PDB file of C-alpha atoms in Angstrom:
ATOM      1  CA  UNK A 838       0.000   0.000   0.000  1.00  0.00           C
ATOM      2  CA  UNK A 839       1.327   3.627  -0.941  1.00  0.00           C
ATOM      3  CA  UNK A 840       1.716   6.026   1.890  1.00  0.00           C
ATOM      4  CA  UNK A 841       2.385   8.738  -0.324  1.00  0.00           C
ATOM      5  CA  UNK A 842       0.044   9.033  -3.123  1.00  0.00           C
ATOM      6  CA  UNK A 843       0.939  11.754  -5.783  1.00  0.00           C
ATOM      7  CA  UNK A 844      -1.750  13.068  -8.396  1.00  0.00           C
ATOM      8  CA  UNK A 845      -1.209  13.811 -11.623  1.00  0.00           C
ATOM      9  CA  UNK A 846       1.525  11.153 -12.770  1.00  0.00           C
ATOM     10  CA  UNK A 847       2.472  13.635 -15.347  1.00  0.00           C
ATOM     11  CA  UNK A 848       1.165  17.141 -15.818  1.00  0.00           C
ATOM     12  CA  UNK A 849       1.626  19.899 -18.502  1.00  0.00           C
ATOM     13  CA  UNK A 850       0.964  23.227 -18.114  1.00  0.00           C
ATOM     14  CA  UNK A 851       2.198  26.617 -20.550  1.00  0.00           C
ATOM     15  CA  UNK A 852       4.809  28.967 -19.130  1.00  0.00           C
ATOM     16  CA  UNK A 853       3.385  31.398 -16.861  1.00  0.00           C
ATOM     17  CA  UNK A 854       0.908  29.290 -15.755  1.00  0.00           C
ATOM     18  CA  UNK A 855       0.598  27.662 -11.896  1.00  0.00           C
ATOM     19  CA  UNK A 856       0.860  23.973 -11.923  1.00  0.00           C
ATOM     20  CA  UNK A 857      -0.111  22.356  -8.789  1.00  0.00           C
ATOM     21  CA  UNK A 858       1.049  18.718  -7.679  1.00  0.00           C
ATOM     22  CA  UNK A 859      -1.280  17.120  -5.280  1.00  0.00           C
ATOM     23  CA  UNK A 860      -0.270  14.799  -2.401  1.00  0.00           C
ATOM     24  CA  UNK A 861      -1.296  12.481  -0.288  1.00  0.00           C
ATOM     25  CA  UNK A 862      -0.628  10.479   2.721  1.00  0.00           C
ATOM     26  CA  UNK A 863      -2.242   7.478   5.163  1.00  0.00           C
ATOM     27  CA  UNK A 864      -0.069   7.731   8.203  1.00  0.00           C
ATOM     28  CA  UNK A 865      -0.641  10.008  10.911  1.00  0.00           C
ATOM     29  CA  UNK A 866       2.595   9.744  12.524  1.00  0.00           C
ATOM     30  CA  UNK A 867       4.219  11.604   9.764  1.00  0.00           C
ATOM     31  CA  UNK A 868       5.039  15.116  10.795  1.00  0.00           C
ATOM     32  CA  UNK A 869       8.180  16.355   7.888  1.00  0.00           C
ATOM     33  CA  UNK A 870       7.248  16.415   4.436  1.00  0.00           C
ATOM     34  CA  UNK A 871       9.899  17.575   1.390  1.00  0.00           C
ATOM     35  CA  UNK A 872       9.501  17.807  -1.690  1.00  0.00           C
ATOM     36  CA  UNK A 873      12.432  16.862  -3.704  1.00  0.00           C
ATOM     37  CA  UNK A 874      12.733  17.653  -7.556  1.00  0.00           C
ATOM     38  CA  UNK A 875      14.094  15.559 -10.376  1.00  0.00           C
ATOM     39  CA  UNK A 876      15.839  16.700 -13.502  1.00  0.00           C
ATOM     40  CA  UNK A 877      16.531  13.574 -15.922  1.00  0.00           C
ATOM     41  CA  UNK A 878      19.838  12.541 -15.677  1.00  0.00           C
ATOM     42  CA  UNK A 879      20.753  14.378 -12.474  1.00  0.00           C
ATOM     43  CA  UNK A 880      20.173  13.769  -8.654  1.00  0.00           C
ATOM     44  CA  UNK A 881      17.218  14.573  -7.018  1.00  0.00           C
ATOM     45  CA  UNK A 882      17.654  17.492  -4.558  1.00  0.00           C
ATOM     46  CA  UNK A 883      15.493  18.832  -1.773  1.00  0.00           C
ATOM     47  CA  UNK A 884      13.215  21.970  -3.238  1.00  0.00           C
ATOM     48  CA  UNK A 885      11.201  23.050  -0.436  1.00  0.00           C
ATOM     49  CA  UNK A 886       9.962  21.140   2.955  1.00  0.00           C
ATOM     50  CA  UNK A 887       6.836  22.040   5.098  1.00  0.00           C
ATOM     51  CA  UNK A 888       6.281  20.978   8.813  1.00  0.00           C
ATOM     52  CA  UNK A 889       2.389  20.385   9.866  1.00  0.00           C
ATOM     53  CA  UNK A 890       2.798  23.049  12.307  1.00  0.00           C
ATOM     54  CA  UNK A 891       2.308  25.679   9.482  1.00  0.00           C
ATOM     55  CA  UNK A 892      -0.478  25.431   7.041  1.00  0.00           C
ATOM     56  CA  UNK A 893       2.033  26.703   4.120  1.00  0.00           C
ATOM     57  CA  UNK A 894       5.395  27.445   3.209  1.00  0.00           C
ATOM     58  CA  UNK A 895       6.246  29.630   0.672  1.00  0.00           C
ATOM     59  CA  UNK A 896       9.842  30.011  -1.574  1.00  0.00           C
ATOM     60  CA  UNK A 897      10.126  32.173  -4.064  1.00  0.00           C
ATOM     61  CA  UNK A 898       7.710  30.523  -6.725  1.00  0.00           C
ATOM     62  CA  UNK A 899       7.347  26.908  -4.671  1.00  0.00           C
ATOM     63  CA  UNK A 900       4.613  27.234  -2.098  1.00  0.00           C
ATOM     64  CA  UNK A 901       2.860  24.284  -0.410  1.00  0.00           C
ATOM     65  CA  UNK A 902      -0.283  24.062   1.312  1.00  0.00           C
ATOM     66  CA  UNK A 903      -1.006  21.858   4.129  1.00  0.00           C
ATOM     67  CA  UNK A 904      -4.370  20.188   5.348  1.00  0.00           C
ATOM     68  CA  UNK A 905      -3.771  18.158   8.213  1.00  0.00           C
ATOM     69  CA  UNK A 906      -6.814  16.904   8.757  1.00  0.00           C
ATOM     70  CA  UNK A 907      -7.486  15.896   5.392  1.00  0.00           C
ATOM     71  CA  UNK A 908      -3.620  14.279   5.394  1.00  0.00           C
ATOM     72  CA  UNK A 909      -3.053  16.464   2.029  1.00  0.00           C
ATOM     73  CA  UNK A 910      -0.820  18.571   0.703  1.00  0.00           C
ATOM     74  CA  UNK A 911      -0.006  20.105  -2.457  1.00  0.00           C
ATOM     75  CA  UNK A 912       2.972  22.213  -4.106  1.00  0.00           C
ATOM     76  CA  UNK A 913       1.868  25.294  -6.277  1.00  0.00           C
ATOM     77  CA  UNK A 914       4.623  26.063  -8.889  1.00  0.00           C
ATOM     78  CA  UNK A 915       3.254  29.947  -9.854  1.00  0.00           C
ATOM     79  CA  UNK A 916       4.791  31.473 -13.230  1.00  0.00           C
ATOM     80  CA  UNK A 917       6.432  28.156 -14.480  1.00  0.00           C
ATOM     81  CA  UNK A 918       9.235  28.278 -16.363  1.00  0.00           C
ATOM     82  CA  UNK A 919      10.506  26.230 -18.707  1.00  0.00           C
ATOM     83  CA  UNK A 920      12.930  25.135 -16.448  1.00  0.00           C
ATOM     84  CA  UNK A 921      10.793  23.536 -14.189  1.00  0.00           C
ATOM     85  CA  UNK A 922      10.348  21.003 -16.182  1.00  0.00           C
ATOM     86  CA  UNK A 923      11.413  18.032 -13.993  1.00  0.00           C
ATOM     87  CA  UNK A 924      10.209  15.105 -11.764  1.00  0.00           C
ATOM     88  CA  UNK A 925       8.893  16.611  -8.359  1.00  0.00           C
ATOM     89  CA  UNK A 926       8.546  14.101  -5.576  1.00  0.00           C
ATOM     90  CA  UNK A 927       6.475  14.291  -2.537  1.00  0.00           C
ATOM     91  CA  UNK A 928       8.211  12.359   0.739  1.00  0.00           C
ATOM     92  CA  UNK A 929       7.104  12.215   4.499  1.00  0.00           C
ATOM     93  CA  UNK A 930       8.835  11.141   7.647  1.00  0.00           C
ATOM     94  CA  UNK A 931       8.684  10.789  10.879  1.00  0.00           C
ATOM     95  CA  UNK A 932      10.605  10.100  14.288  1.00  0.00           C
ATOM     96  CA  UNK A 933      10.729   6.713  14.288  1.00  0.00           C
ATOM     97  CA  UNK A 934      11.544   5.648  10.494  1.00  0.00           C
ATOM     98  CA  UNK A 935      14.609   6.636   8.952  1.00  0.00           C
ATOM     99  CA  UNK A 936      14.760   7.629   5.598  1.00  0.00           C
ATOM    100  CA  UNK A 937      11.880   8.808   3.760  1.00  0.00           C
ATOM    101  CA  UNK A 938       9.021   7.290   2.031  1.00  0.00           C
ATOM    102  CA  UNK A 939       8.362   8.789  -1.618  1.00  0.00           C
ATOM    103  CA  UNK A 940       5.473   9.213  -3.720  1.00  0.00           C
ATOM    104  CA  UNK A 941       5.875   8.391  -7.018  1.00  0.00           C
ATOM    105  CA  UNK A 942       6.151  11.414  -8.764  1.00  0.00           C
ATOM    106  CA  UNK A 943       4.576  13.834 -10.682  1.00  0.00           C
ATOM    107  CA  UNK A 944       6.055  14.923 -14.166  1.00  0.00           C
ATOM    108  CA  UNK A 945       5.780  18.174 -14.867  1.00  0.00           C
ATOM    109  CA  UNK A 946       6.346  19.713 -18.197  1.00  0.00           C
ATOM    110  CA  UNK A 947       6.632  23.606 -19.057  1.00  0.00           C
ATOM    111  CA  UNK A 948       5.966  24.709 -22.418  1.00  0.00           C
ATOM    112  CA  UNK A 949       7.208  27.887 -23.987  1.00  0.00           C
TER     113      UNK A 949
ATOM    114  CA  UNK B 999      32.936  19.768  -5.933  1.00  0.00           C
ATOM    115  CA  UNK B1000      30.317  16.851  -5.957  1.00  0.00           C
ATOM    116  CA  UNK B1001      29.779  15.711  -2.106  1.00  0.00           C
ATOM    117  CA  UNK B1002      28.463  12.148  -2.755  1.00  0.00           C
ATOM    118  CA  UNK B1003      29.441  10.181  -5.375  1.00  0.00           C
ATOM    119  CA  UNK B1004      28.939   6.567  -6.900  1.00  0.00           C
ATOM    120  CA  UNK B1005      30.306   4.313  -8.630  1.00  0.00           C
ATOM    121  CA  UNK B1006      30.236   3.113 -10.984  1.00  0.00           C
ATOM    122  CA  UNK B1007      27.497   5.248 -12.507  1.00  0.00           C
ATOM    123  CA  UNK B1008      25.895   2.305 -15.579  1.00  0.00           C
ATOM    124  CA  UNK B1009      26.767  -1.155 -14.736  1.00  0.00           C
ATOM    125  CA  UNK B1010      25.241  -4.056 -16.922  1.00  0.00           C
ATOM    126  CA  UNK B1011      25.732  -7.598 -14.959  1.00  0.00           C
ATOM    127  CA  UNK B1012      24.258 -10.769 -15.465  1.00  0.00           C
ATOM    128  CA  UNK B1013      21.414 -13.015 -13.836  1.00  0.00           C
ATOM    129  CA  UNK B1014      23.115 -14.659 -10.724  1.00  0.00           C
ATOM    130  CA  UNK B1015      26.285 -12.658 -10.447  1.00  0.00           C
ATOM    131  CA  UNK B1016      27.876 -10.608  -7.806  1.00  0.00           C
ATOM    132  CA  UNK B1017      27.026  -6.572  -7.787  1.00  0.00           C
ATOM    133  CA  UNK B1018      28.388  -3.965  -5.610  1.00  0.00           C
ATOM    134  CA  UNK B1019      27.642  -0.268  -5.484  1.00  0.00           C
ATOM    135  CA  UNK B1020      29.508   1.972  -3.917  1.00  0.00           C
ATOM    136  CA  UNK B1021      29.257   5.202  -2.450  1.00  0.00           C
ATOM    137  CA  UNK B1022      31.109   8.164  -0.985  1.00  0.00           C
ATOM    138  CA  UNK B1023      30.535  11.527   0.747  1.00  0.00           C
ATOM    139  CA  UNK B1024      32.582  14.194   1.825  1.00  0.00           C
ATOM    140  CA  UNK B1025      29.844  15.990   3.637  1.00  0.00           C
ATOM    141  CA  UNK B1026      30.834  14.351   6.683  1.00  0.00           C
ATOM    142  CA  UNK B1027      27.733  13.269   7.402  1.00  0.00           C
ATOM    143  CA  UNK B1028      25.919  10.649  10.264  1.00  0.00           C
ATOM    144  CA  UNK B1029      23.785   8.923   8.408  1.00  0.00           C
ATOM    145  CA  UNK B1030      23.761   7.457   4.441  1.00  0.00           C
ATOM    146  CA  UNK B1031      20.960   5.584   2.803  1.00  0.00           C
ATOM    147  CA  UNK B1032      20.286   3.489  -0.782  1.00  0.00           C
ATOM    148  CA  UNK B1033      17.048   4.267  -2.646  1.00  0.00           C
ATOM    149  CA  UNK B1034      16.288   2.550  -5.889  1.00  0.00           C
ATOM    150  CA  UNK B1035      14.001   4.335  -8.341  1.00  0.00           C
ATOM    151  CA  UNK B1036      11.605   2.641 -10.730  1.00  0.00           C
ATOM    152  CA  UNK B1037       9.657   3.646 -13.558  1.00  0.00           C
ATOM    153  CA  UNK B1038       5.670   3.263 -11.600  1.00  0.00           C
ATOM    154  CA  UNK B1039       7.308   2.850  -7.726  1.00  0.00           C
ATOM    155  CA  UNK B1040       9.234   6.328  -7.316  1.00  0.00           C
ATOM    156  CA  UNK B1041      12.133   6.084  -4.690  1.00  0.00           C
ATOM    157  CA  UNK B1042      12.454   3.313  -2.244  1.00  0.00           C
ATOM    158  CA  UNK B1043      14.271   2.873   0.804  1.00  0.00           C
ATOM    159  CA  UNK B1044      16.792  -0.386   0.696  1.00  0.00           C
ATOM    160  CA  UNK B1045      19.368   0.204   3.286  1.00  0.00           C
ATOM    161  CA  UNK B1046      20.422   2.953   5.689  1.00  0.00           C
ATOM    162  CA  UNK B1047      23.076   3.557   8.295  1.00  0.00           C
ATOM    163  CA  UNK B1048      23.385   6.069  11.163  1.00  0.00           C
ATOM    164  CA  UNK B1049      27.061   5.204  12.004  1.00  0.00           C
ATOM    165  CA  UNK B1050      30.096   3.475  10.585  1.00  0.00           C
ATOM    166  CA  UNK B1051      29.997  -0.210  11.107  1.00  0.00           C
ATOM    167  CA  UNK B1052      25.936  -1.046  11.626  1.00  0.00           C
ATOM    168  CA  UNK B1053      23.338  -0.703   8.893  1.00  0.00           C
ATOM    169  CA  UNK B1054      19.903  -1.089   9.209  1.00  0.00           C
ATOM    170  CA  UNK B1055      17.271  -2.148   6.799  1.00  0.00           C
ATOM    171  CA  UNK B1056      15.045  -0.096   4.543  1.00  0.00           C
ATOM    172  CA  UNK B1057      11.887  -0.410   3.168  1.00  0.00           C
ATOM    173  CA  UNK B1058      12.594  -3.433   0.486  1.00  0.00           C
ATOM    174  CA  UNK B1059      16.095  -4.739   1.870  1.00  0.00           C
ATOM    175  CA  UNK B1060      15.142  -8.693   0.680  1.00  0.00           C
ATOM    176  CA  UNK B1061      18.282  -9.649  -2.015  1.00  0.00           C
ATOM    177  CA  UNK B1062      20.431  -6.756  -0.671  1.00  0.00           C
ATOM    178  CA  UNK B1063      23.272  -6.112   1.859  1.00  0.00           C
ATOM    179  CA  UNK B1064      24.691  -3.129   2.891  1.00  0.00           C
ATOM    180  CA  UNK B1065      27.894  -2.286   4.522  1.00  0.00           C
ATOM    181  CA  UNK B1066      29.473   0.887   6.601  1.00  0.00           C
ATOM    182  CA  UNK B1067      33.558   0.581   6.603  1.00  0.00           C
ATOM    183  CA  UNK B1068      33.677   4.289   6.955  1.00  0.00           C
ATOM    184  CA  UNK B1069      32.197   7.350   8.106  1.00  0.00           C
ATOM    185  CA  UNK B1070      32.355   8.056   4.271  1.00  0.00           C
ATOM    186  CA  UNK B1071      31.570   4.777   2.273  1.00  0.00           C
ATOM    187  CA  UNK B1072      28.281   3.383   1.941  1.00  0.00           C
ATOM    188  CA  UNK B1073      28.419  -0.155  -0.235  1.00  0.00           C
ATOM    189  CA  UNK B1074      24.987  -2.020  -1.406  1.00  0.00           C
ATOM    190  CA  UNK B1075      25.952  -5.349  -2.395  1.00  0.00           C
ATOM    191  CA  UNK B1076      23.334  -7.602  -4.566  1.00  0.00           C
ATOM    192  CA  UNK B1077      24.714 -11.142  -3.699  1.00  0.00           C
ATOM    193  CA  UNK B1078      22.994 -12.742  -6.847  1.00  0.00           C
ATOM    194  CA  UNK B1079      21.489 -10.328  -8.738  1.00  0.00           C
ATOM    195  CA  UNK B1080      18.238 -10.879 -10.344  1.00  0.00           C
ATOM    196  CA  UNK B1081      16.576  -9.118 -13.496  1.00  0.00           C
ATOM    197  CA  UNK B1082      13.729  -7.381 -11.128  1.00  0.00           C
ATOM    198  CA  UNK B1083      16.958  -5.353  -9.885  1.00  0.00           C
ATOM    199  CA  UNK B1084      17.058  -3.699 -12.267  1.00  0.00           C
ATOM    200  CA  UNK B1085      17.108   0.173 -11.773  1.00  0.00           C
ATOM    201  CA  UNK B1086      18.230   3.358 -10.788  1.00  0.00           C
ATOM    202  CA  UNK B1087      19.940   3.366  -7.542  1.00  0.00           C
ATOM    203  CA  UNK B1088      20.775   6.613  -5.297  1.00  0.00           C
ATOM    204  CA  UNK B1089      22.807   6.897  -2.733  1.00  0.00           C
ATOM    205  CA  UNK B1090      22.346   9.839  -0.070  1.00  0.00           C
ATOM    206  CA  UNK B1091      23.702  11.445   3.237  1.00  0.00           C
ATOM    207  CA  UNK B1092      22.148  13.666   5.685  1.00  0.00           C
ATOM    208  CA  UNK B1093      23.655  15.098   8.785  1.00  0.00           C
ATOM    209  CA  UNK B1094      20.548  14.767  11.653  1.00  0.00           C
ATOM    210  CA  UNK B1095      18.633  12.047  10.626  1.00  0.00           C
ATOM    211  CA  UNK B1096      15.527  11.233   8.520  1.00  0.00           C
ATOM    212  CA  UNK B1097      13.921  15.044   9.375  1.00  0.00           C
ATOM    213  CA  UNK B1098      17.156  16.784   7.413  1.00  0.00           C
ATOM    214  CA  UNK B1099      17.954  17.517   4.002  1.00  0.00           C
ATOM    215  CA  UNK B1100      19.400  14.462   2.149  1.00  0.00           C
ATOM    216  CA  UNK B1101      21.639  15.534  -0.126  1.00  0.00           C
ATOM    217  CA  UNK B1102      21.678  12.410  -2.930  1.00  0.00           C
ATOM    218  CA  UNK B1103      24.423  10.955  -5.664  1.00  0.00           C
ATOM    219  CA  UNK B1104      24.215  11.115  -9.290  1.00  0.00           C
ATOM    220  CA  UNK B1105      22.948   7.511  -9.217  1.00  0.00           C
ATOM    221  CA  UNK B1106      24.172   4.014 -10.737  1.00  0.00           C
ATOM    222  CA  UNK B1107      21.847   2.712 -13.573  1.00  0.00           C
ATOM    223  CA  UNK B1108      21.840  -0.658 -13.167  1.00  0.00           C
ATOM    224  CA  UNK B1109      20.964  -3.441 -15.899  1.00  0.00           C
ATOM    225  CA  UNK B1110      20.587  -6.872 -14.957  1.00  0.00           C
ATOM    226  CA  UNK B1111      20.875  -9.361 -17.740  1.00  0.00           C
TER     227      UNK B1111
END
């Protein structure tokens, strides 16, 4: 069973426009959630990371929004670039699990 | 100056042979972990380690070893590989845990024949 559900799998969206990347996740326990981003053919690397203590965290373009209560979550990429075209996952831990459980990804492609 | 790196970075082996990954950082960090990525399953969690010498198990650790010789060297070892091994795999550090930033490798594309 997935703990972290991502929605879309892949999602296109014109430059300038928001995309938004849902997530999802089952266990309650989980209380640190990054997302990480994924250019093909390089390493994925943290982007931006929200703690359920604030409702949403905001960087530059990258904002997420937090529902606790519905265990959701969702990263807002406003003004996309071409350059943003990448592999964004969603990933939640907690303090007794190391490591970090993954979605699977959303794709996200940015055209000009 | 890359602070984890793998090797090697493609590796093609066959059905039943011996495969080791390795890993280094120079961000002289606590704690390392292997992730394999698949096309439809994301990034999972094989192995990690908190401290030279003792690794502990992932996620899906079943047909893998790990081993910690170093503070810096982080080695998965597939004892006799199989074709569903087949995949990306990522090595990362992070200094405080699972609740840090993990900074990850380039990654090893491995092909099991």
């Amino acid at each position: 069973q997935q703990q972290v559900r991502q929605s879309p799998q892949s999602l296109t969206v014109w430059e300038g426009e928001t995309a938004i990347l849902n997530c999802s996740y089952e266990d309650s326990t989980f209380d640190y959630f990054p997302w990480y981003r994924l250019f093909p053919g390089e390493s994925p690397a943290l982007l931006i990371a929200i703690r359920p203590v604030s409702n949403k965290k905001e960087d530059g373009r990258f904002t997420i929004f937090f529902n606790k209560r519905e265990k959701k979550l969702s990263l807002h990429i406003t003004d996309s670039q071409p350059g943003d075209s990448a592999t964004y996952f969603c990933a939640a831990s907690d303090d007794y699990a190391q490591g970090l459980t993954f979605g699977l990804g959303t794709r996200v492609s940015v055209f000009p | 100056e890359a602070a984890v790196t793998q090797s090697p970075r493609s590796k093609v082996a066959v059905t039943g042979g011996k495969v080791t990954l390795s890993c280094h950082q120079t961000n002289n960090h606590d704690y390392m972990y292997w992730y394999r990525q698949d096309t439809g399953h994301g990034l999972r969690l094989i192995h990690y380690s908190y401290v030279a010498d003792s690794t502990e198990k992932g996620d899906i650790p079943d047909g893998y070893k790990a081993s910690r010789p170093s503070q810096e060297n982080f080695s998965l070892i597939l004892e006799l590989a199989s074709l569903s091994q087949t995949a990306v795999y990522f090595c990362a550090s992070s200094d405080a845990g699972n609740q840090d930033t993990q900074y990850f490798g380039p990654g090893t594309r491995l092909l099991v024949l």
